[in-house]
Amino acid sequence: MFTSVLMIEKPLTNVDVEFVTTLHGDETVSFIVLMQPRGDQADVLLRAIDDVAMGELKEAAHEGDEPEGTEARTLAERALEASLHRLRETGCEAVGQVVEDHPLNKMKAVVEESDADEVIVLTAPHYVEEFFHRDWASRARHKVGVPVLKLFAHADEEE
C-alpha cells in the first residue's frame, strides 16, 4: 500500500478527492491527513496580498475576519472529518488530525512514524510565500525526506 501524508487547509472538495486518489493509478493509497487551521497558519497581511494578487479584493478586505484560536480549531476539526469521510467513500484508508503547533515538525514526525512514501500539500495559491519559498511545500522539501508534491486545491463546490 502507498502511504501519502496530505496537508490541507480547507475541506477537500469532490474534485480534490478524485485528484489525490487517482494520482497513483490503481495502486491502493492510504492517507494521513494533516489539517492546518487557516486562521492560525499565516499572517493576515500575506493572505490579503495573495487575495489582491488573485483579483479577489472583497476577500482581501475580510482576511482579518478569519477565525482564530478555538473557533478556528472547531472549524478545522469539522473540515477534517468531512475530508476523511470523502476519502473513505472512495475506498481509501484515511486518518488525520488537526495540527496547530509546528506543522512541519509534525509532518516530519508523521512521515517517519508511518514510513510514508510522499507528502502532498494541497493548498490555495500563496503567491508571496511561494515567491520567497516560504510556503508549506517548499519548506517541507527540505525537512521530510520524501518527495513533496504541491497541488492547488479546487474551489468550494458551493461557489
PDB file of C-alpha atoms in Angstrom, residues 23-76:
ATOM      1  CA  LEU A  23      -2.573  10.147  -8.690  1.00  0.00           C
ATOM      2  CA  HIS A  24      -1.145   6.637  -8.461  1.00  0.00           C
ATOM      3  CA  GLY A  25      -3.430   4.839 -10.857  1.00  0.00           C
ATOM      4  CA  ASP A  26      -4.890   1.622  -9.496  1.00  0.00           C
ATOM      5  CA  GLU A  27      -2.481   1.396  -6.564  1.00  0.00           C
ATOM      6  CA  THR A  28      -4.165   1.334  -3.149  1.00  0.00           C
ATOM      7  CA  VAL A  29      -3.446   4.540  -1.219  1.00  0.00           C
ATOM      8  CA  SER A  30      -3.636   5.255   2.475  1.00  0.00           C
ATOM      9  CA  PHE A  31      -3.891   8.897   3.551  1.00  0.00           C
ATOM     10  CA  ILE A  32      -2.754  10.574   6.733  1.00  0.00           C
ATOM     11  CA  VAL A  33      -4.389  13.999   6.600  1.00  0.00           C
ATOM     12  CA  LEU A  34      -2.921  16.933   8.493  1.00  0.00           C
ATOM     13  CA  MET A  35      -5.322  19.874   8.724  1.00  0.00           C
ATOM     14  CA  GLN A  36      -3.788  23.277   9.433  1.00  0.00           C
ATOM     15  CA  PRO A  37      -6.417  25.796  10.627  1.00  0.00           C
ATOM     16  CA  ARG A  38      -6.380  28.649   8.117  1.00  0.00           C
ATOM     17  CA  GLY A  39      -6.748  31.435  10.661  1.00  0.00           C
ATOM     18  CA  ASP A  40      -3.642  30.326  12.503  1.00  0.00           C
ATOM     19  CA  GLN A  41      -1.382  29.396   9.615  1.00  0.00           C
ATOM     20  CA  ALA A  42      -0.313  32.655   8.053  1.00  0.00           C
ATOM     21  CA  ASP A  43      -0.081  36.343   8.612  1.00  0.00           C
ATOM     22  CA  VAL A  44      -3.272  38.230   7.754  1.00  0.00           C
ATOM     23  CA  LEU A  45      -1.294  40.696   5.623  1.00  0.00           C
ATOM     24  CA  LEU A  46       0.229  37.914   3.494  1.00  0.00           C
ATOM     25  CA  ARG A  47      -3.205  36.366   2.923  1.00  0.00           C
ATOM     26  CA  ALA A  48      -4.617  39.757   1.945  1.00  0.00           C
ATOM     27  CA  ILE A  49      -1.762  40.345  -0.526  1.00  0.00           C
ATOM     28  CA  ASP A  50      -2.430  36.918  -2.046  1.00  0.00           C
ATOM     29  CA  ASP A  51      -6.108  37.829  -2.409  1.00  0.00           C
ATOM     30  CA  VAL A  52      -5.222  41.100  -4.138  1.00  0.00           C
ATOM     31  CA  ALA A  53      -2.795  39.289  -6.454  1.00  0.00           C
ATOM     32  CA  MET A  54      -5.605  36.951  -7.491  1.00  0.00           C
ATOM     33  CA  GLY A  55      -8.015  39.859  -8.018  1.00  0.00           C
ATOM     34  CA  GLU A  56     -10.142  38.907  -5.036  1.00  0.00           C
ATOM     35  CA  LEU A  57     -10.419  42.350  -3.447  1.00  0.00           C
ATOM     36  CA  LYS A  58     -13.548  41.518  -1.454  1.00  0.00           C
ATOM     37  CA  GLU A  59     -11.787  38.560   0.187  1.00  0.00           C
ATOM     38  CA  ALA A  60      -8.725  40.707   0.940  1.00  0.00           C
ATOM     39  CA  ALA A  61     -10.884  43.134   2.897  1.00  0.00           C
ATOM     40  CA  HIS A  62     -12.222  40.298   5.063  1.00  0.00           C
ATOM     41  CA  GLU A  63      -8.975  38.438   5.879  1.00  0.00           C
ATOM     42  CA  GLY A  64      -8.981  39.951   9.366  1.00  0.00           C
ATOM     43  CA  ASP A  65     -12.322  38.233   9.982  1.00  0.00           C
ATOM     44  CA  GLU A  66     -10.787  34.762   9.587  1.00  0.00           C
ATOM     45  CA  PRO A  67     -11.480  32.703  12.742  1.00  0.00           C
ATOM     46  CA  GLU A  68      -8.576  32.044  15.077  1.00  0.00           C
ATOM     47  CA  GLY A  69      -7.947  30.049  18.238  1.00  0.00           C
ATOM     48  CA  THR A  70     -10.738  27.767  19.459  1.00  0.00           C
ATOM     49  CA  GLU A  71     -13.119  28.796  16.674  1.00  0.00           C
ATOM     50  CA  ALA A  72     -10.503  28.014  14.011  1.00  0.00           C
ATOM     51  CA  ARG A  73      -9.813  24.634  15.615  1.00  0.00           C
ATOM     52  CA  THR A  74     -13.513  23.727  15.708  1.00  0.00           C
ATOM     53  CA  LEU A  75     -13.915  24.609  12.028  1.00  0.00           C
ATOM     54  CA  ALA A  76     -10.738  22.692  11.185  1.00  0.00           C
TER      55      ALA A  76
END
